[in-house]
Amino acid sequence: MMDILLERKSVRKYTNEDIKQCDLEYILRAAMSAPTAKNTRCYSFLVIKDKETHKKIAAAHQFSQMILQAPLAILVVGDQEKAYKNYLPQDCAAATQNILIAATSRGYGSVWCGVYSDEERSKAIEKLFDLPKNIKAFSIVVIGKSADNSHPKNGWDPEKIKYEVWK
Ligand SMILES: Cc1cc2nc3c(=O)[nH]c(=O)nc-3n(C[C@H](O)[C@H](O)[C@H](O)COP(=O)(O)O)c2cc1C
């Protein structure tokens, strides 16, 4: 498992290969296994394969142009009426990260395109999908077979670790 975590990287170039349905289901199962504050499970997932919708997302979200080459994207949303206090973003972030890790483990490349907490982007995406008022767009994860051979970044930095006291 640790290897998969270290292998994950943002992939923005894809081959033409589709995502297998069984892999998609695994990825969504992983998403729904993410923890939520007070176990509200306030997240939901909109699977988007339609090319025309991909174009509309790219038009609404400046940093999601890789979607035009990808077979699939998942819009992660949270239900404000179900979420505990202000924990909706944390719950949806945990689900988003699980999607990235599950995709990596099944041999796909993926990238987290942030929607929350950019007000303009949130409005555009929520309008595009005609989301009810209580359903908040959190992220768009773009997924496809990777055409990027670069190595993952090495994030290891001992200076980020402190023991017992902040000094
Ligand atoms: C909250 C958040 C929002 C992000 N939004 C975007 C985005 O809109 N477009 C994009 O290409 N990458 C986006 N990324 C990916 C980051 O750019 C990427 O994780 C970072 O550069 C580190 O690279 P790595 O994922 O390969 O380790 C986002 C990541 C996070 C956590």
XYZ file of C-alpha atoms in Angstrom, residues 30-133:
104
model
C -12.751 3.483 -2.314
C -14.241 6.994 -2.440
C -17.172 5.880 -0.313
C -14.802 4.288 2.190
C -13.376 7.669 3.123
C -14.017 8.818 6.677
C -16.538 11.574 7.382
C -17.041 13.679 10.484
C -19.785 12.057 12.602
C -20.125 9.470 9.819
C -22.522 11.662 7.849
C -21.285 10.284 4.490
C -22.305 13.585 2.971
C -20.450 13.033 -0.317
C -21.759 11.899 -3.709
C -20.034 11.276 -7.017
C -21.060 12.267 -10.514
C -19.289 10.195 -13.186
C -18.850 12.142 -16.400
C -17.815 10.477 -19.664
C -19.633 12.728 -22.106
C -17.185 14.701 -24.265
C -19.508 17.665 -24.645
C -19.744 17.940 -20.858
C -15.947 17.666 -20.632
C -15.726 20.669 -22.972
C -18.121 22.627 -20.775
C -16.073 21.792 -17.678
C -12.877 22.915 -19.431
C -14.609 26.199 -20.315
C -15.745 26.701 -16.716
C -12.508 25.647 -15.019
C -9.290 27.168 -16.315
C -7.012 24.510 -14.808
C -8.897 21.449 -16.016
C -7.911 21.461 -19.697
C -6.505 17.911 -19.412
C -10.124 16.751 -19.224
C -10.381 17.240 -23.001
C -8.048 14.234 -23.489
C -9.375 12.055 -20.686
C -12.003 9.305 -20.872
C -13.597 10.150 -17.562
C -13.980 12.597 -14.714
C -15.626 12.345 -11.325
C -17.254 15.396 -9.792
C -17.092 15.064 -6.019
C -19.899 16.926 -4.268
C -21.057 17.260 -0.678
C -24.536 17.718 0.744
C -24.517 20.750 3.016
C -27.691 19.533 4.716
C -26.107 16.201 5.638
C -22.618 17.382 6.615
C -21.662 17.802 10.270
C -20.962 21.478 11.107
C -18.428 22.841 8.590
C -16.771 19.508 7.871
C -18.063 19.096 4.306
C -14.721 20.090 2.714
C -12.704 17.687 4.862
C -15.106 14.828 4.113
C -14.992 15.508 0.377
C -11.193 15.929 0.454
C -10.794 12.501 2.064
C -13.002 10.983 -0.646
C -11.075 12.810 -3.362
C -7.742 11.511 -2.061
C -9.131 7.970 -1.904
C -10.129 8.270 -5.563
C -6.579 9.306 -6.502
C -5.038 6.424 -4.569
C -7.522 3.841 -5.866
C -6.965 5.017 -9.446
C -3.193 4.723 -8.977
C -3.530 1.217 -7.577
C -5.538 0.123 -10.638
C -2.917 1.546 -13.006
C -4.579 4.846 -13.933
C -3.306 8.378 -13.829
C -5.422 11.063 -12.211
C -5.428 14.659 -11.104
C -7.387 16.589 -8.494
C -8.890 19.741 -9.990
C -9.953 21.983 -7.166
C -13.376 23.593 -7.215
C -13.937 24.390 -3.515
C -13.148 27.028 -2.225
C -12.905 29.095 -5.377
C -16.211 30.959 -5.386
C -16.297 31.716 -9.097
C -15.395 28.144 -10.092
C -17.890 26.657 -7.644
C -20.673 28.823 -9.058
C -19.793 27.885 -12.643
C -19.672 24.133 -11.946
C -22.801 24.142 -9.776
C -24.643 26.010 -12.544
C -23.327 23.691 -15.261
C -24.732 20.638 -13.468
C -27.795 22.446 -12.171
C -27.002 21.291 -8.637
C -29.586 21.924 -5.904
C -28.638 24.638 -3.400
